[in-house]
Amino acid sequence: MLEKDEARKLGRAGREGMSAGERQRAGDSAARRLISLLGEADRVLCFASLPLELGTDALLRGLWSRGVRTALPRVEGREMHFYEVRAFSDLAPGAMGIREPAFGEHPVRWPGAPAVTPGLAFDGSGGRAGYGGGYYDRFFAQEPDHPAIGYCFDRQVLEEEILLDVHDRRMNWIVTENRVIDCGKCWR
């Protein structure tokens, strides 16, 4: 079992050293896999990736081209709420420099919508080590009915299991540029 801090170090190290081209190809491949997994979903909670993360731009473009409604998170104090986004122009740098919805008076309430979730490291049983702020943990505690889909580079999926806290949410699926991992909690 890996402590989360150790898992985070391994996850960070795993994504280093990739060229911009490798990152782009990985993001395109993962987007195709995830769109296929989502099937007929008409609403998806997603996120705008940071430069070193597996890119979500191709994923968002693919969802929008299929008419899928998307909502992205905006940090508000210690909480994170999702607001509908229809184009990249709806985003602006927010908390910690992360692109987030620039406007929106009311967060969306989309029960059961798949939630594409970032993280620094994942394990094959759905364990996740995030960035340590607890935003996704608090979100899933408030809205537990969303299927959780980890989205990361394949090299961020660790062989050893991550030691989770009681409040941590396991992922239902993990999608990388190379594979889709069913973590034993199929939601389809």
PDB file of C-alpha atoms in Angstrom:
ATOM      1  CA  MET A   1       0.000   0.000   0.000  1.00  0.00           C
ATOM      2  CA  LEU A   2       1.237   3.445  -0.943  1.00  0.00           C
ATOM      3  CA  GLU A   3       0.608   6.516   1.167  1.00  0.00           C
ATOM      4  CA  LYS A   4      -0.985   9.297  -0.875  1.00  0.00           C
ATOM      5  CA  ASP A   5       2.086  11.539  -0.701  1.00  0.00           C
ATOM      6  CA  GLU A   6       4.249   8.770  -2.172  1.00  0.00           C
ATOM      7  CA  ALA A   7       1.608   8.037  -4.831  1.00  0.00           C
ATOM      8  CA  ARG A   8       1.557  11.749  -5.730  1.00  0.00           C
ATOM      9  CA  LYS A   9       5.343  11.769  -6.159  1.00  0.00           C
ATOM     10  CA  LEU A  10       5.210   8.726  -8.412  1.00  0.00           C
ATOM     11  CA  GLY A  11       2.339  10.197 -10.426  1.00  0.00           C
ATOM     12  CA  ARG A  12       4.152  13.513 -10.921  1.00  0.00           C
ATOM     13  CA  ALA A  13       7.322  11.694 -11.966  1.00  0.00           C
ATOM     14  CA  GLY A  14       5.319   9.533 -14.379  1.00  0.00           C
ATOM     15  CA  ARG A  15       4.029  12.485 -16.359  1.00  0.00           C
ATOM     16  CA  GLU A  16       7.364  14.339 -16.565  1.00  0.00           C
ATOM     17  CA  GLY A  17       9.576  14.164 -19.598  1.00  0.00           C
ATOM     18  CA  MET A  18       6.822  13.946 -22.185  1.00  0.00           C
ATOM     19  CA  SER A  19       7.086  16.167 -25.233  1.00  0.00           C
ATOM     20  CA  ALA A  20       4.245  18.458 -26.264  1.00  0.00           C
ATOM     21  CA  GLY A  21       3.562  16.131 -29.198  1.00  0.00           C
ATOM     22  CA  GLU A  22       3.365  13.073 -26.958  1.00  0.00           C
ATOM     23  CA  ARG A  23       0.966  14.905 -24.653  1.00  0.00           C
ATOM     24  CA  GLN A  24      -1.206  15.951 -27.590  1.00  0.00           C
ATOM     25  CA  ARG A  25      -1.363  12.427 -29.029  1.00  0.00           C
ATOM     26  CA  ALA A  26      -2.152  10.973 -25.602  1.00  0.00           C
ATOM     27  CA  GLY A  27      -4.959  13.485 -25.061  1.00  0.00           C
ATOM     28  CA  ASP A  28      -6.464  12.744 -28.481  1.00  0.00           C
ATOM     29  CA  SER A  29      -6.334   8.981 -27.879  1.00  0.00           C
ATOM     30  CA  ALA A  30      -7.783   9.182 -24.368  1.00  0.00           C
ATOM     31  CA  ALA A  31     -10.573  11.472 -25.601  1.00  0.00           C
ATOM     32  CA  ARG A  32     -11.626   8.887 -28.208  1.00  0.00           C
ATOM     33  CA  ARG A  33     -11.639   6.126 -25.584  1.00  0.00           C
ATOM     34  CA  LEU A  34     -13.662   8.160 -23.118  1.00  0.00           C
ATOM     35  CA  ILE A  35     -16.210   9.348 -25.678  1.00  0.00           C
ATOM     36  CA  SER A  36     -16.725   5.711 -26.659  1.00  0.00           C
ATOM     37  CA  LEU A  37     -17.154   4.706 -23.005  1.00  0.00           C
ATOM     38  CA  LEU A  38     -19.687   7.490 -22.398  1.00  0.00           C
ATOM     39  CA  GLY A  39     -21.914   6.130 -25.155  1.00  0.00           C
ATOM     40  CA  GLU A  40     -25.219   7.970 -25.179  1.00  0.00           C
ATOM     41  CA  ALA A  41     -24.568  10.195 -22.153  1.00  0.00           C
ATOM     42  CA  ASP A  42     -26.104  13.604 -22.805  1.00  0.00           C
ATOM     43  CA  ARG A  43     -24.522  15.443 -19.870  1.00  0.00           C
ATOM     44  CA  VAL A  44     -20.978  15.160 -18.519  1.00  0.00           C
ATOM     45  CA  LEU A  45     -19.082  16.851 -15.704  1.00  0.00           C
ATOM     46  CA  CYS A  46     -15.527  17.460 -16.856  1.00  0.00           C
ATOM     47  CA  PHE A  47     -12.537  19.709 -16.065  1.00  0.00           C
ATOM     48  CA  ALA A  48     -10.151  21.959 -17.956  1.00  0.00           C
ATOM     49  CA  SER A  49      -6.732  20.352 -17.828  1.00  0.00           C
ATOM     50  CA  LEU A  50      -3.553  21.966 -16.574  1.00  0.00           C
ATOM     51  CA  PRO A  51      -0.519  21.974 -18.924  1.00  0.00           C
ATOM     52  CA  LEU A  52       1.066  18.814 -17.431  1.00  0.00           C
ATOM     53  CA  GLU A  53      -2.197  16.849 -17.153  1.00  0.00           C
ATOM     54  CA  LEU A  54      -3.695  14.574 -19.775  1.00  0.00           C
ATOM     55  CA  GLY A  55      -5.371  17.158 -21.982  1.00  0.00           C
ATOM     56  CA  THR A  56      -9.138  17.581 -21.945  1.00  0.00           C
ATOM     57  CA  ASP A  57      -9.424  20.027 -24.867  1.00  0.00           C
ATOM     58  CA  ALA A  58      -9.911  17.253 -27.455  1.00  0.00           C
ATOM     59  CA  LEU A  59     -12.400  15.574 -25.117  1.00  0.00           C
ATOM     60  CA  LEU A  60     -14.432  18.758 -24.688  1.00  0.00           C
ATOM     61  CA  ARG A  61     -14.410  19.467 -28.427  1.00  0.00           C
ATOM     62  CA  GLY A  62     -15.574  15.903 -29.090  1.00  0.00           C
ATOM     63  CA  LEU A  63     -18.379  16.127 -26.547  1.00  0.00           C
ATOM     64  CA  TRP A  64     -19.565  19.497 -27.866  1.00  0.00           C
ATOM     65  CA  SER A  65     -19.543  18.244 -31.458  1.00  0.00           C
ATOM     66  CA  ARG A  66     -21.900  15.432 -30.368  1.00  0.00           C
ATOM     67  CA  GLY A  67     -24.243  17.849 -28.602  1.00  0.00           C
ATOM     68  CA  VAL A  68     -23.294  16.626 -25.127  1.00  0.00           C
ATOM     69  CA  ARG A  69     -23.856  19.265 -22.459  1.00  0.00           C
ATOM     70  CA  THR A  70     -20.774  19.795 -20.287  1.00  0.00           C
ATOM     71  CA  ALA A  71     -20.197  21.473 -16.963  1.00  0.00           C
ATOM     72  CA  LEU A  72     -16.806  22.355 -15.484  1.00  0.00           C
ATOM     73  CA  PRO A  73     -15.864  23.172 -11.896  1.00  0.00           C
ATOM     74  CA  ARG A  74     -15.343  26.573 -10.365  1.00  0.00           C
ATOM     75  CA  VAL A  75     -13.717  26.838  -6.945  1.00  0.00           C
ATOM     76  CA  GLU A  76     -15.741  28.956  -4.548  1.00  0.00           C
ATOM     77  CA  GLY A  77     -14.036  29.109  -1.165  1.00  0.00           C
ATOM     78  CA  ARG A  78     -13.501  25.541   0.020  1.00  0.00           C
ATOM     79  CA  GLU A  79     -16.176  24.172  -2.297  1.00  0.00           C
ATOM     80  CA  MET A  80     -16.274  23.352  -5.973  1.00  0.00           C
ATOM     81  CA  HIS A  81     -19.427  23.783  -8.063  1.00  0.00           C
ATOM     82  CA  PHE A  82     -20.028  22.852 -11.699  1.00  0.00           C
ATOM     83  CA  TYR A  83     -21.347  25.350 -14.267  1.00  0.00           C
ATOM     84  CA  GLU A  84     -22.383  24.642 -17.827  1.00  0.00           C
ATOM     85  CA  VAL A  85     -19.794  25.522 -20.467  1.00  0.00           C
ATOM     86  CA  ARG A  86     -20.466  25.515 -24.214  1.00  0.00           C
ATOM     87  CA  ALA A  87     -17.116  26.755 -25.579  1.00  0.00           C
ATOM     88  CA  PHE A  88     -13.563  27.494 -24.494  1.00  0.00           C
ATOM     89  CA  SER A  89     -14.463  31.190 -24.571  1.00  0.00           C
ATOM     90  CA  ASP A  90     -16.694  30.490 -21.525  1.00  0.00           C
ATOM     91  CA  LEU A  91     -13.534  29.817 -19.465  1.00  0.00           C
ATOM     92  CA  ALA A  92     -11.155  32.167 -17.656  1.00  0.00           C
ATOM     93  CA  PRO A  93      -8.213  31.645 -15.280  1.00  0.00           C
ATOM     94  CA  GLY A  94      -9.569  31.077 -11.804  1.00  0.00           C
ATOM     95  CA  ALA A  95      -8.363  29.574  -8.550  1.00  0.00           C
ATOM     96  CA  MET A  96      -4.742  28.451  -8.776  1.00  0.00           C
ATOM     97  CA  GLY A  97      -4.623  29.501 -12.453  1.00  0.00           C
ATOM     98  CA  ILE A  98      -6.980  26.699 -13.503  1.00  0.00           C
ATOM     99  CA  ARG A  99      -9.358  27.496 -16.365  1.00  0.00           C
ATOM    100  CA  GLU A 100     -12.876  27.532 -14.986  1.00  0.00           C
ATOM    101  CA  PRO A 101     -16.313  28.851 -15.961  1.00  0.00           C
ATOM    102  CA  ALA A 102     -16.144  32.644 -16.109  1.00  0.00           C
ATOM    103  CA  PHE A 103     -19.845  33.090 -15.452  1.00  0.00           C
ATOM    104  CA  GLY A 104     -22.937  31.239 -14.289  1.00  0.00           C
ATOM    105  CA  GLU A 105     -25.290  32.207 -11.527  1.00  0.00           C
ATOM    106  CA  HIS A 106     -26.472  28.740 -10.562  1.00  0.00           C
ATOM    107  CA  PRO A 107     -24.470  25.515 -10.460  1.00  0.00           C
ATOM    108  CA  VAL A 108     -25.884  22.638 -12.495  1.00  0.00           C
ATOM    109  CA  ARG A 109     -27.659  19.759 -10.787  1.00  0.00           C
ATOM    110  CA  TRP A 110     -27.237  16.815 -13.111  1.00  0.00           C
ATOM    111  CA  PRO A 111     -27.836  13.678 -11.006  1.00  0.00           C
ATOM    112  CA  GLY A 112     -26.108  10.644 -12.449  1.00  0.00           C
ATOM    113  CA  ALA A 113     -23.982  12.574 -14.955  1.00  0.00           C
ATOM    114  CA  PRO A 114     -20.533  10.974 -15.313  1.00  0.00           C
ATOM    115  CA  ALA A 115     -17.809  13.026 -13.595  1.00  0.00           C
ATOM    116  CA  VAL A 116     -14.450  13.049 -15.383  1.00  0.00           C
ATOM    117  CA  THR A 117     -11.968  13.449 -12.537  1.00  0.00           C
ATOM    118  CA  PRO A 118      -8.318  14.559 -12.517  1.00  0.00           C
ATOM    119  CA  GLY A 119      -5.657  13.204 -10.203  1.00  0.00           C
ATOM    120  CA  LEU A 120      -1.929  12.802  -9.767  1.00  0.00           C
ATOM    121  CA  ALA A 121      -2.084   9.019  -9.363  1.00  0.00           C
ATOM    122  CA  PHE A 122      -4.612   6.205  -9.586  1.00  0.00           C
ATOM    123  CA  ASP A 123      -4.539   2.466  -8.937  1.00  0.00           C
ATOM    124  CA  GLY A 124      -6.341  -0.338 -10.750  1.00  0.00           C
ATOM    125  CA  SER A 125      -9.015  -0.662  -8.079  1.00  0.00           C
ATOM    126  CA  GLY A 126     -10.081   2.964  -8.496  1.00  0.00           C
ATOM    127  CA  GLY A 127      -7.967   4.523  -5.768  1.00  0.00           C
ATOM    128  CA  ARG A 128      -7.055   8.149  -6.431  1.00  0.00           C
ATOM    129  CA  ALA A 129      -4.470  10.550  -5.059  1.00  0.00           C
ATOM    130  CA  GLY A 130      -5.536  14.041  -6.060  1.00  0.00           C
ATOM    131  CA  TYR A 131      -3.731  17.293  -5.490  1.00  0.00           C
ATOM    132  CA  GLY A 132      -4.526  17.374  -1.780  1.00  0.00           C
ATOM    133  CA  GLY A 133      -7.150  20.139  -1.644  1.00  0.00           C
ATOM    134  CA  GLY A 134     -10.085  17.781  -1.113  1.00  0.00           C
ATOM    135  CA  TYR A 135     -12.356  19.582  -3.604  1.00  0.00           C
ATOM    136  CA  TYR A 136     -13.448  16.445  -5.446  1.00  0.00           C
ATOM    137  CA  ASP A 137     -13.831  14.513  -2.183  1.00  0.00           C
ATOM    138  CA  ARG A 138     -16.195  17.180  -0.845  1.00  0.00           C
ATOM    139  CA  PHE A 139     -18.061  17.324  -4.151  1.00  0.00           C
ATOM    140  CA  PHE A 140     -18.600  13.543  -4.259  1.00  0.00           C
ATOM    141  CA  ALA A 141     -19.641  13.556  -0.584  1.00  0.00           C
ATOM    142  CA  GLN A 142     -22.381  16.074  -1.444  1.00  0.00           C
ATOM    143  CA  GLU A 143     -23.352  14.428  -4.765  1.00  0.00           C
ATOM    144  CA  PRO A 144     -22.424  10.725  -4.521  1.00  0.00           C
ATOM    145  CA  ASP A 145     -24.589   9.500  -7.423  1.00  0.00           C
ATOM    146  CA  HIS A 146     -22.143  10.556 -10.154  1.00  0.00           C
ATOM    147  CA  PRO A 147     -20.138   7.765 -11.762  1.00  0.00           C
ATOM    148  CA  ALA A 148     -16.498   8.809 -11.274  1.00  0.00           C
ATOM    149  CA  ILE A 149     -14.061   8.461 -14.176  1.00  0.00           C
ATOM    150  CA  GLY A 150     -10.365   9.005 -13.501  1.00  0.00           C
ATOM    151  CA  TYR A 151      -8.593  10.631 -16.458  1.00  0.00           C
ATOM    152  CA  CYS A 152      -4.797  10.461 -16.593  1.00  0.00           C
ATOM    153  CA  PHE A 153      -1.724   9.329 -18.504  1.00  0.00           C
ATOM    154  CA  ASP A 154      -1.220   5.577 -18.437  1.00  0.00           C
ATOM    155  CA  ARG A 155       2.048   6.062 -16.548  1.00  0.00           C
ATOM    156  CA  GLN A 156       0.068   7.617 -13.661  1.00  0.00           C
ATOM    157  CA  VAL A 157      -1.779   4.339 -13.007  1.00  0.00           C
ATOM    158  CA  LEU A 158       0.274   2.668 -10.304  1.00  0.00           C
ATOM    159  CA  GLU A 159       0.682  -1.066  -9.782  1.00  0.00           C
ATOM    160  CA  GLU A 160       0.558  -0.742  -6.014  1.00  0.00           C
ATOM    161  CA  GLU A 161      -2.703   0.164  -4.296  1.00  0.00           C
ATOM    162  CA  ILE A 162      -3.091   3.663  -2.839  1.00  0.00           C
ATOM    163  CA  LEU A 163      -4.008   3.850   0.846  1.00  0.00           C
ATOM    164  CA  LEU A 164      -7.274   5.799   0.948  1.00  0.00           C
ATOM    165  CA  ASP A 165      -8.970   7.719   3.710  1.00  0.00           C
ATOM    166  CA  VAL A 166     -12.517   6.858   4.718  1.00  0.00           C
ATOM    167  CA  HIS A 167     -13.918   9.885   2.839  1.00  0.00           C
ATOM    168  CA  ASP A 168     -12.087   9.151  -0.443  1.00  0.00           C
ATOM    169  CA  ARG A 169     -14.177   8.183  -3.451  1.00  0.00           C
ATOM    170  CA  ARG A 170     -12.989   5.316  -5.629  1.00  0.00           C
ATOM    171  CA  MET A 171     -13.276   5.740  -9.369  1.00  0.00           C
ATOM    172  CA  ASN A 172     -15.696   3.563 -11.311  1.00  0.00           C
ATOM    173  CA  TRP A 173     -13.453   3.723 -14.382  1.00  0.00           C
ATOM    174  CA  ILE A 174     -10.015   5.023 -15.280  1.00  0.00           C
ATOM    175  CA  VAL A 175      -9.357   6.184 -18.841  1.00  0.00           C
ATOM    176  CA  THR A 176      -5.853   6.685 -20.224  1.00  0.00           C
ATOM    177  CA  GLU A 177      -4.410   7.039 -23.705  1.00  0.00           C
ATOM    178  CA  ASN A 178      -3.873   3.256 -23.824  1.00  0.00           C
ATOM    179  CA  ARG A 179      -6.787   1.660 -22.010  1.00  0.00           C
ATOM    180  CA  VAL A 180     -10.034   1.814 -20.090  1.00  0.00           C
ATOM    181  CA  ILE A 181      -9.915   0.197 -16.661  1.00  0.00           C
ATOM    182  CA  ASP A 182     -13.180  -1.035 -15.163  1.00  0.00           C
ATOM    183  CA  CYS A 183     -12.585  -0.660 -11.453  1.00  0.00           C
ATOM    184  CA  GLY A 184     -15.304  -3.123 -10.519  1.00  0.00           C
ATOM    185  CA  LYS A 185     -18.153  -0.663 -10.147  1.00  0.00           C
ATOM    186  CA  CYS A 186     -19.606  -0.616 -13.620  1.00  0.00           C
ATOM    187  CA  TRP A 187     -22.238   2.110 -14.031  1.00  0.00           C
ATOM    188  CA  ARG A 188     -23.523   1.193 -17.473  1.00  0.00           C
TER     189      ARG A 188
END
